[in-house]
CSV table of C-alpha atoms in Angstrom, one decimal:
chain,number,residue,atom,x,y,z
Z,1,MET,CA,-7.2,127.7,97.9
Z,2,VAL,CA,-7.6,123.9,98.2
Z,3,ASP,CA,-5.4,123.3,95.4
Z,4,GLY,CA,-2.6,125.4,96.7
Z,5,GLU,CA,-2.7,123.7,100.1
Z,6,ARG,CA,-2.4,120.2,98.5
Z,7,ALA,CA,0.7,121.4,96.5
Z,8,ALA,CA,2.4,122.9,99.5
Z,9,ALA,CA,1.8,119.7,101.4
Z,10,ARG,CA,3.4,117.4,98.4
Z,11,SER,CA,6.4,119.9,98.3
Z,12,ARG,CA,7.1,119.5,102.2
Z,13,ARG,CA,6.7,115.7,101.8
Z,14,ALA,CA,9.4,115.6,99.2
Z,15,ARG,CA,11.7,117.8,101.1
Z,16,ASP,CA,11.2,115.5,104.2
Z,17,ALA,CA,11.9,112.3,102.2
Z,18,ALA,CA,15.1,114.0,100.7
Z,19,ARG,CA,16.3,114.8,104.2
Z,20,ALA,CA,15.7,111.2,105.3
Z,21,ASP,CA,17.7,109.9,102.5
Z,22,ARG,CA,20.7,111.8,103.3
Z,23,SER,CA,20.5,111.0,106.8
Z,24,SER,CA,20.5,107.4,105.9
Z,25,ALA,CA,23.3,107.6,103.6
Z,26,ALA,CA,25.6,109.5,106.3
Z,27,GLY,CA,25.1,106.8,108.8
Z,28,ALA,CA,25.5,103.7,106.7
Z,29,PRO,CA,28.8,101.7,107.0
Z,30,LYS,CA,31.3,102.3,104.0
Z,31,ALA,CA,31.4,99.7,101.5
Z,32,PRO,CA,34.4,97.5,101.7
Z,33,ALA,CA,37.3,98.3,99.0
Z,34,SER,CA,37.1,96.3,95.9
Z,35,ARG,CA,39.4,93.3,96.0
Z,36,THR,CA,40.2,93.7,92.4
Z,37,ALA,CA,43.6,95.8,92.2
Z,38,ALA,CA,44.1,98.4,89.7
Z,39,PRO,CA,45.8,96.9,86.6
Z,40,LYS,CA,49.4,97.6,86.7
Z,41,VAL,CA,51.1,99.8,84.1
Z,42,PRO,CA,53.1,97.6,81.9
Z,43,ALA,CA,56.9,98.1,81.9
Z,44,SER,CA,58.7,99.3,79.0
Z,45,ARG,CA,59.7,96.5,76.7
Z,46,THR,CA,63.2,98.1,76.4
Z,47,ALA,CA,64.9,96.7,79.4
Z,48,ALA,CA,68.2,97.9,80.7
Z,49,PRO,CA,70.9,95.3,80.1
Z,50,LYS,CA,71.9,93.1,82.9
Z,51,VAL,CA,75.7,93.5,84.1
Z,52,PRO,CA,77.0,90.3,84.5
Z,53,ALA,CA,78.2,89.5,87.8
Z,54,PRO,CA,82.3,89.4,88.2
Z,55,ARG,CA,83.6,86.0,87.5
Z,56,ALA,CA,86.0,84.4,90.0
Z,57,GLY,CA,89.1,85.6,88.2
Z,58,VAL,CA,88.8,89.3,88.8
Z,59,ALA,CA,92.1,90.7,89.8
Z,60,THR,CA,93.3,90.8,93.4
Z,61,SER,CA,91.7,93.7,94.8
Z,62,ALA,CA,88.5,93.5,92.9
Z,63,VAL,CA,87.5,90.3,94.5
Z,64,ALA,CA,88.4,91.6,97.8
Z,65,ALA,CA,86.7,94.8,97.5
Z,66,SER,CA,83.4,92.9,96.3
Z,67,ALA,CA,83.9,90.7,99.4
Z,68,LEU,CA,84.3,93.9,101.8
Z,69,SER,CA,81.3,95.5,99.9
Z,70,GLY,CA,79.2,92.4,100.7
Z,71,LEU,CA,80.5,92.5,104.4
Z,72,SER,CA,79.7,96.1,104.6
Z,73,SER,CA,76.1,96.0,103.3
Z,74,SER,CA,74.9,93.9,106.2
Z,75,SER,CA,75.5,97.1,108.6
Z,76,SER,CA,72.4,99.1,108.2
Z,77,SER,CA,72.5,101.6,111.0
Z,78,GLY,CA,74.0,104.9,112.1
Z,79,PRO,CA,77.8,104.6,112.9
Z,80,ALA,CA,78.0,101.1,111.3
Z,81,ARG,CA,76.8,102.2,108.3
Z,82,LYS,CA,79.1,105.0,108.3
Z,83,ARG,CA,82.1,102.7,108.9
Z,84,ALA,CA,81.0,100.4,106.3
Z,85,GLY,CA,80.9,103.2,103.7
Z,86,VAL,CA,84.5,104.2,104.5
Z,87,LEU,CA,85.7,100.6,104.3
Z,88,GLY,CA,83.9,100.4,101.0
Z,89,LEU,CA,85.5,103.4,99.7
Z,90,ALA,CA,89.1,102.2,100.7
Z,91,ALA,CA,88.4,98.9,99.2
Z,92,SER,CA,87.3,100.5,95.8
Z,93,VAL,CA,90.3,102.6,96.0
Z,94,LEU,CA,92.6,99.8,96.3
Z,95,ALA,CA,90.7,97.9,93.7
Z,96,LEU,CA,91.4,100.5,91.2
Z,97,ALA,CA,95.0,100.7,92.4
Z,98,GLY,CA,95.8,97.2,92.4
Z,99,GLY,CA,93.6,95.9,89.3
Z,100,GLY,CA,90.1,96.1,90.5
Z,101,VAL,CA,86.7,96.6,89.1
Z,102,ALA,CA,85.0,99.8,87.9
Z,103,LEU,CA,82.0,100.1,85.8
Z,104,GLY,CA,83.8,101.7,83.0
Z,105,LEU,CA,86.2,98.8,83.0
Z,106,GLU,CA,83.2,96.3,83.2
Z,107,LEU,CA,82.1,97.9,79.8
Z,108,GLU,CA,85.6,97.6,78.5
Z,109,ARG,CA,85.8,93.9,79.6
Z,110,ARG,CA,82.6,93.3,77.6
Z,111,ILE,CA,83.8,95.0,74.5
Z,112,VAL,CA,87.3,93.6,74.4
Z,113,SER,CA,86.1,90.0,75.5
Z,114,LYS,CA,86.1,88.5,72.0
Z,115,ARG,CA,89.4,90.1,71.0
Z,116,LEU,CA,91.0,88.9,74.0
Z,117,HIS,CA,89.9,85.3,73.5
Z,118,ALA,CA,91.3,85.7,69.9
Z,119,GLU,CA,94.5,86.9,71.3
Z,120,ARG,CA,94.9,83.9,73.7
Z,121,ASP,CA,94.3,81.5,70.8
Z,122,GLU,CA,97.2,82.9,69.0
Z,123,VAL,CA,100.3,80.7,68.9
Z,124,ASP,CA,102.9,81.7,71.2
Z,125,ASP,CA,105.3,78.9,72.3
Z,126,GLU,CA,107.5,81.0,74.8
Z,127,PRO,CA,108.4,78.5,77.5
Z,128,PHE,CA,107.9,80.8,80.5
Z,129,PHE,CA,108.8,79.3,84.0
Z,130,SER,CA,110.9,76.5,82.2
Z,131,LEU,CA,114.2,77.9,82.9
Z,132,ARG,CA,115.5,76.3,86.1
Z,133,SER,CA,119.0,75.4,87.7
Z,134,SER,CA,120.0,74.3,91.4
Z,135,GLY,CA,121.4,76.7,93.9
Z,136,PRO,CA,122.4,76.5,97.6
Z,137,ASP,CA,119.7,77.7,100.1
Z,138,VAL,CA,120.8,80.7,101.9
Z,139,VAL,CA,119.4,80.7,105.6
Z,140,THR,CA,119.3,84.6,106.9
Z,141,PRO,CA,119.9,85.4,110.6
Z,142,ASP,CA,116.3,85.6,111.3
Z,143,GLY,CA,115.6,82.2,110.0
Z,144,VAL,CA,114.1,82.9,106.4
Z,145,ARG,CA,115.2,80.3,103.7
Z,146,LEU,CA,116.2,82.3,100.4
Z,147,HIS,CA,115.8,80.2,97.4
Z,148,THR,CA,118.6,80.7,94.9
Z,149,GLU,CA,119.6,79.2,91.4
Z,150,VAL,CA,122.8,79.3,89.6
Z,151,ASP,CA,123.4,79.0,86.1
Z,152,GLU,CA,127.1,77.8,85.9
Z,153,LEU,CA,129.2,78.1,82.7
Z,154,PRO,CA,129.7,74.8,80.9
Z,155,GLY,CA,133.1,73.3,81.5
Z,156,ASP,CA,134.6,74.5,78.3
Z,157,GLY,CA,133.5,78.1,78.8
Z,158,GLY,CA,130.7,77.9,76.5
Z,159,ASP,CA,130.3,81.4,74.8
Z,160,SER,CA,132.1,83.5,77.5
Z,161,PRO,CA,134.7,85.8,76.0
Z,162,ALA,CA,136.8,85.0,78.9
Z,163,GLY,CA,136.6,81.2,78.6
Z,164,ALA,CA,136.1,78.6,81.1
Z,165,GLU,CA,138.2,80.8,83.8
Z,166,ASP,CA,135.8,83.7,83.2
Z,167,PRO,CA,135.5,85.3,87.2
Z,168,LEU,CA,132.5,87.5,86.5
Z,169,THR,CA,129.1,86.7,87.8
Z,170,LEU,CA,125.9,88.4,86.7
Z,171,VAL,CA,123.5,88.7,89.8
Z,172,LEU,CA,119.8,89.5,89.1
Z,173,VAL,CA,117.6,91.0,91.8
Z,174,HIS,CA,113.7,91.0,91.1
Z,175,GLY,CA,111.0,93.5,92.2
Z,176,TYR,CA,108.0,93.6,94.4
Z,177,ALA,CA,105.4,90.9,94.0
Z,178,LEU,CA,107.4,89.0,91.5
Z,179,SER,CA,110.0,86.2,91.5
Z,180,LEU,CA,113.4,85.3,90.0
Z,181,ASP,CA,111.2,83.9,87.0
Z,182,CYS,CA,110.6,87.6,85.8
Z,183,TRP,CA,114.2,87.5,84.3
Z,184,HIS,CA,113.1,84.8,81.9
Z,185,PHE,CA,114.5,86.6,78.8
Z,186,GLN,CA,117.7,87.8,80.5
Z,187,ARG,CA,118.4,84.4,81.8
Z,188,LYS,CA,117.8,82.8,78.2
Z,189,HIS,CA,120.1,85.3,76.4
Z,190,TYR,CA,123.0,85.1,78.8
Z,191,ARG,CA,123.0,81.4,79.6
Z,192,ASN,CA,126.3,79.8,78.6
Z,193,THR,CA,127.8,83.5,78.2
Z,194,ILE,CA,128.3,84.3,81.8
Z,195,ARG,CA,127.8,82.7,85.3
Z,196,ILE,CA,124.4,83.9,86.5
Z,197,VAL,CA,123.2,83.8,90.0
Z,198,LEU,CA,119.4,84.5,90.8
Z,199,TYR,CA,117.4,84.4,94.0
Z,200,ASP,CA,113.9,85.0,95.3
Z,201,GLN,CA,113.5,87.8,97.7
Z,202,ARG,CA,112.3,87.0,101.1
Z,203,SER,CA,108.7,86.2,101.2
Z,204,HIS,CA,108.5,85.9,97.4
Z,205,GLY,CA,108.7,83.0,95.0
Z,206,ARG,CA,110.1,79.9,96.6
Z,207,SER,CA,111.9,81.7,99.3
Z,208,GLY,CA,110.5,81.3,103.0
Z,209,ARG,CA,108.1,83.8,104.7
Z,210,SER,CA,109.6,86.7,106.6
Z,211,ASP,CA,108.2,88.7,109.7
Z,212,SER,CA,106.5,91.7,108.5
Z,213,GLU,CA,108.7,94.2,110.3
Z,214,LEU,CA,111.7,92.9,108.4
Z,215,CYS,CA,110.0,93.3,104.9
Z,216,ARG,CA,111.9,96.5,104.3
Z,217,VAL,CA,114.5,97.6,101.8
Z,218,PRO,CA,117.4,97.7,104.4
Z,219,GLN,CA,116.8,93.9,105.3
Z,220,LEU,CA,116.5,93.2,101.4
Z,221,ALA,CA,120.1,94.8,101.1
Z,222,GLU,CA,121.3,92.5,103.9
Z,223,ASP,CA,120.1,89.5,102.3
Z,224,LEU,CA,121.6,90.5,98.9
Z,225,LEU,CA,125.1,90.8,100.9
Z,226,GLN,CA,124.6,87.4,102.1
Z,227,VAL,CA,123.8,85.9,98.6
Z,228,LEU,CA,126.9,87.5,97.4
Z,229,ASP,CA,129.1,86.0,100.2
Z,230,GLU,CA,127.6,82.6,100.2
Z,231,VAL,CA,126.5,81.9,96.7
Z,232,VAL,CA,128.6,84.3,94.3
Z,233,GLY,CA,131.9,84.0,96.2
Z,234,ASP,CA,134.8,86.5,96.2
Z,235,GLY,CA,134.7,87.2,92.4
Z,236,PRO,CA,133.7,90.4,90.7
Z,237,VAL,CA,129.9,90.9,90.0
Z,238,VAL,CA,127.5,92.8,87.8
Z,239,LEU,CA,124.5,93.7,89.9
Z,240,VAL,CA,121.1,94.0,88.0
Z,241,GLY,CA,118.0,95.4,89.9
Z,242,HIS,CA,114.5,95.8,88.7
Z,243,SER,CA,112.0,97.8,90.6
Z,244,MET,CA,112.4,96.9,94.3
Z,245,GLY,CA,115.6,94.9,93.3
Z,246,GLY,CA,117.1,98.3,92.1
Z,247,MET,CA,116.3,99.7,95.6
Z,248,THR,CA,117.9,96.8,97.2
Z,249,ILE,CA,121.2,97.5,95.2
Z,250,MET,CA,121.0,101.3,96.1
Z,251,HIS,CA,120.9,100.4,99.9
Z,252,LEU,CA,123.6,97.9,99.7
Z,253,ALA,CA,125.8,100.7,97.9
Z,254,LEU,CA,124.8,103.1,100.9
Z,255,THR,CA,125.7,100.7,103.7
Z,256,ARG,CA,128.6,98.8,102.0
Z,257,PRO,CA,130.3,101.5,99.9
Z,258,GLU,CA,133.8,99.5,100.1
Z,259,LEU,CA,132.0,96.6,98.0
Z,260,PHE,CA,131.7,99.0,95.0
Z,261,GLY,CA,134.7,99.2,92.7
Z,262,THR,CA,136.3,96.2,94.2
Z,263,ARG,CA,133.8,93.5,94.1
Z,264,VAL,CA,131.0,95.2,92.4
Z,265,GLN,CA,132.2,96.2,88.9
Z,266,GLY,CA,128.9,97.3,87.4
Z,267,VAL,CA,125.3,98.0,88.4
Z,268,ALA,CA,122.0,98.2,86.2
Z,269,LEU,CA,118.9,100.0,87.4
Z,270,PHE,CA,115.8,99.1,85.6
Z,271,SER,CA,112.4,100.5,86.3
Z,272,THR,CA,113.1,101.8,89.7
Z,273,ALA,CA,113.2,104.5,92.2
Z,274,ALA,CA,115.2,106.2,94.9
Z,275,GLY,CA,112.8,107.9,97.0
Z,276,GLU,CA,109.6,110.0,97.0
Z,277,MET,CA,107.3,107.1,96.5
Z,278,ALA,CA,105.0,108.4,99.3
Z,279,ASP,CA,104.0,111.3,97.0
Z,280,TYR,CA,102.8,108.9,94.2
Z,281,SER,CA,99.2,107.7,93.6
Z,282,PRO,CA,98.3,105.7,90.5
Z,283,ILE,CA,94.7,107.1,90.8
Z,284,ARG,CA,94.2,110.4,89.0
Z,285,GLY,CA,93.3,113.3,91.4
Z,286,LEU,CA,93.9,111.5,94.5
Z,287,PRO,CA,97.1,112.7,96.2
Z,288,GLY,CA,99.9,110.2,96.8
Z,289,ARG,CA,99.7,110.6,100.8
Z,290,ALA,CA,96.0,110.3,101.0
Z,291,PHE,CA,96.3,107.3,98.8
Z,292,GLY,CA,98.8,105.8,101.2
Z,293,ARG,CA,96.6,106.3,104.3
Z,294,ILE,CA,93.7,104.5,102.5
Z,295,VAL,CA,95.6,101.7,101.1
Z,296,GLN,CA,97.1,100.5,104.4
Z,297,PRO,CA,94.1,99.8,106.4
Z,298,THR,CA,92.4,98.3,103.4
Z,299,MET,CA,95.3,95.9,103.0
Z,300,ALA,CA,95.0,95.0,106.8
Z,301,ALA,CA,91.2,94.4,106.1
Z,302,LEU,CA,91.8,92.4,103.0
Z,303,ASN,CA,94.2,90.0,105.0
Z,304,ARG,CA,91.5,88.9,107.2
Z,305,ILE,CA,89.7,87.3,104.3
Z,306,PRO,CA,92.7,85.7,102.5
Z,307,GLU,CA,90.6,82.7,101.3
Z,308,VAL,CA,88.4,85.1,99.4
Z,309,VAL,CA,91.1,87.3,98.0
Z,310,GLU,CA,93.4,84.3,96.9
Z,311,ARG,CA,90.5,82.4,95.2
Z,312,GLY,CA,89.8,85.4,93.1
Z,313,ARG,CA,93.6,86.4,92.2
Z,314,THR,CA,94.3,82.8,90.9
Z,315,ALA,CA,91.4,82.1,88.9
Z,316,GLY,CA,92.1,84.3,85.8
Z,317,SER,CA,89.6,86.5,83.8
Z,318,ASP,CA,89.3,88.7,81.0
Z,319,LEU,CA,89.2,91.7,83.7
Z,320,SER,CA,92.6,90.7,85.3
Z,321,PHE,CA,93.9,90.3,82.0
Z,322,VAL,CA,93.0,93.8,80.9
Z,323,PHE,CA,94.4,95.1,84.1
Z,324,THR,CA,97.8,93.2,84.1
Z,325,LYS,CA,98.2,94.4,80.7
Z,326,LYS,CA,97.6,98.0,81.3
Z,327,GLY,CA,99.7,98.0,84.5
Z,328,SER,CA,102.6,96.2,83.3
Z,329,TYR,CA,103.1,97.0,79.7
Z,330,GLY,CA,103.1,100.2,77.5
Z,331,SER,CA,102.6,98.5,74.0
Z,332,ASP,CA,100.6,95.8,72.5
Z,333,VAL,CA,102.6,92.6,73.8
Z,334,PRO,CA,101.9,89.0,73.1
Z,335,PRO,CA,99.2,87.3,75.2
Z,336,SER,CA,101.6,85.1,77.0
Z,337,TYR,CA,103.5,88.0,78.3
Z,338,VAL,CA,100.4,89.0,80.1
Z,339,GLU,CA,99.4,85.5,81.3
Z,340,PHE,CA,103.3,85.2,82.6
Z,341,MET,CA,102.8,88.3,84.7
Z,342,ASN,CA,99.3,87.1,85.8
Z,343,GLN,CA,100.8,83.9,87.0
Z,344,MET,CA,103.8,85.5,89.1
Z,345,LEU,CA,101.5,88.2,90.7
Z,346,GLY,CA,98.9,85.5,91.7
Z,347,GLN,CA,101.7,83.4,93.3
Z,348,THR,CA,102.3,86.3,95.8
Z,349,PRO,CA,100.0,86.4,98.8
Z,350,MET,CA,98.1,89.5,99.5
Z,351,SER,CA,99.7,89.5,102.9
Z,352,VAL,CA,103.1,89.8,101.4
Z,353,ILE,CA,102.0,92.6,99.2
Z,354,SER,CA,100.8,94.2,102.4
Z,355,ASP,CA,103.8,93.6,104.4
Z,356,PHE,CA,106.0,95.1,101.8
Z,357,TYR,CA,104.0,98.2,101.0
Z,358,PRO,CA,105.3,100.6,103.7
Z,359,ALA,CA,108.8,100.0,102.5
Z,360,PHE,CA,108.2,102.4,99.5
Z,361,ALA,CA,106.8,105.3,101.6
Z,362,GLU,CA,110.0,105.1,103.8
Z,363,LEU,CA,112.4,104.9,100.7
Z,364,ASP,CA,115.3,107.3,100.5
Z,365,GLU,CA,118.3,106.1,98.7
Z,366,TYR,CA,119.5,109.2,97.3
Z,367,ASP,CA,122.9,109.3,99.2
Z,368,ALA,CA,123.9,106.1,97.7
Z,369,PHE,CA,124.6,107.6,94.3
Z,370,ASN,CA,127.8,108.9,95.2
Z,371,VAL,CA,129.0,105.4,95.7
Z,372,LEU,CA,127.3,104.1,92.4
Z,373,ALA,CA,129.0,106.9,90.4
Z,374,THR,CA,132.1,104.9,90.9
Z,375,VAL,CA,131.4,102.1,89.0
Z,376,GLU,CA,130.2,101.4,85.5
Z,377,THR,CA,126.3,102.0,85.4
Z,378,ALA,CA,123.1,101.5,83.3
Z,379,VAL,CA,119.7,103.0,83.6
Z,380,ILE,CA,116.3,102.2,81.8
Z,381,GLY,CA,112.8,103.5,82.6
Z,382,GLY,CA,109.6,103.3,80.6
Z,383,GLU,CA,107.8,106.3,79.6
Z,384,ASP,CA,104.5,104.5,80.3
Z,385,ASP,CA,105.5,103.0,83.6
Z,386,ALA,CA,102.4,103.0,86.0
Z,387,ILE,CA,104.4,101.7,89.0
Z,388,THR,CA,107.5,103.7,89.0
Z,389,PRO,CA,106.9,106.7,86.8
Z,390,ILE,CA,109.6,108.1,84.3
Z,391,LYS,CA,110.1,110.9,86.7
Z,392,HIS,CA,112.0,108.6,89.0
Z,393,THR,CA,114.1,107.3,86.3
Z,394,ASP,CA,114.8,111.1,85.1
Z,395,LYS,CA,115.9,111.7,88.7
Z,396,ILE,CA,118.3,108.7,88.8
Z,397,ILE,CA,119.9,109.9,85.3
Z,398,GLU,CA,120.5,113.2,86.9
Z,399,LEU,CA,122.6,111.6,89.9
Z,400,LEU,CA,124.4,109.3,87.4
Z,401,PRO,CA,125.6,111.6,84.6
Z,402,GLY,CA,128.1,108.9,83.5
Z,403,ALA,CA,125.5,106.2,83.2
Z,404,ASP,CA,124.3,104.6,79.7
Z,405,VAL,CA,120.6,105.8,79.9
Z,406,ARG,CA,117.5,104.9,78.0
Z,407,ARG,CA,114.2,106.5,78.2
Z,408,LEU,CA,111.8,103.9,76.4
Z,409,PRO,CA,108.6,104.9,74.6
Z,410,ASP,CA,105.8,102.4,74.7
Z,411,CYS,CA,107.5,100.9,77.7
Z,412,GLY,CA,105.7,100.0,80.8
Z,413,HIS,CA,106.9,98.7,84.3
Z,414,MET,CA,108.0,95.2,82.9
Z,415,GLY,CA,110.3,96.5,80.2
Z,416,ILE,CA,112.5,93.5,81.0
Z,417,ILE,CA,109.9,91.5,79.4
Z,418,GLU,CA,108.3,93.8,77.0
Z,419,HIS,CA,111.3,95.2,75.3
Z,420,HIS,CA,113.7,92.5,76.4
Z,421,GLU,CA,116.0,92.9,73.2
Z,422,ILE,CA,116.8,96.6,74.3
Z,423,PHE,CA,117.5,95.6,77.9
Z,424,ASN,CA,119.8,92.9,76.9
Z,425,GLU,CA,121.6,95.0,74.7
Z,426,VAL,CA,122.2,97.7,77.2
Z,427,LEU,CA,123.3,94.9,79.8
Z,428,ALA,CA,125.4,93.5,77.1
Z,429,ASP,CA,127.5,96.7,76.9
Z,430,LEU,CA,127.5,97.0,80.7
Z,431,ILE,CA,129.1,93.6,81.1
Z,432,THR,CA,131.7,94.6,78.5
Z,433,ARG,CA,132.6,97.8,80.3
Z,434,ALA,CA,132.8,95.8,83.5
Z,435,ARG,CA,135.2,93.3,82.1
Z,436,ARG,CA,137.7,96.0,81.3
Z,437,HIS,CA,138.4,96.7,84.8
Z,438,LEU,CA,139.3,93.1,85.3
Z,439,ASP,CA,142.1,93.2,83.1
């Protein structure tokens, strides 16, 4: 009995001690966390390749889009973020349309970079920007000075089939965002063969800047008429228009039909359109009118950061080389042709591109073709033209059934450079036909 009581007492003391231990543990302060952080899991040794930052020479809209993206990223809340997103989208669309940056094209730039540098090292001695001559300045009623150049026949008539008294003048009218230099190969070919008059459209090349509201095709037609009156003179002419230059000639026919068949003996329309440009979008899947609504405000935004835009446009890069090549040509042209276009485009301020853009949405010159059909005509379009697609050439061909026409495969918007031999041959035949009306 005594032994049992002793065992029970020991058991009670053990239980009491266990309770005391648990109570002490529950009331004790927690131990501080260890300052030794858990080891980090090592990153994979196969790191994703870094995408190099675009260099300063990314094409026009790419640089501007990047700048807008940077400006947009500073807005981080609610409505501001939403506005920034819309602006970024618009900037990206314009970048794609005008020669901007996309991830796929960055990859292309990296792939083709070595080949492009090899191409640029090729010997190509074409002396672009070297053909020059003097000409009288023409001052328009609104005060814009138009730069003109005149390649006169030599005193002995040179190679003109009509000799020194040849009365015919060839007038070359350039397109959007270009200058009279784009006629390099035509000027080179016809010098000493016919008198040539060239001029820079208002706000382009060496001509003075215009008020934005006058950067429209009807005003360009008035400018052309003034050049005819003050520089060409009363003699017969053959008018040749590329892109916007062709539109200029169409509107002159619409407003001054009495000139055609009298002073104007021939018309060539190269890589141009007569209307329906508002329905065109260079971005697959984006309707033309939606594209137009996005581009206009984006251009206005880009005009607020002109220094950023112009620095990027004039610096030159592999990417701008790729975009200019794709946007201007349909075949594998010499690298100097691409650099030539790059320089001309880079010399046109972004604000000028913006000023003229609405003119194309307003374009409707179809009624001019009843007049144009009364003179000798030639029409050429490139099947790979990304600016004025071949459907516009097809429409013009329908409206001028008597024209000498060409649909050129592997030809982009700048066919006058890319396939200048063909354009010069067609022009030679047009001049010959025009001369017959002078006899």
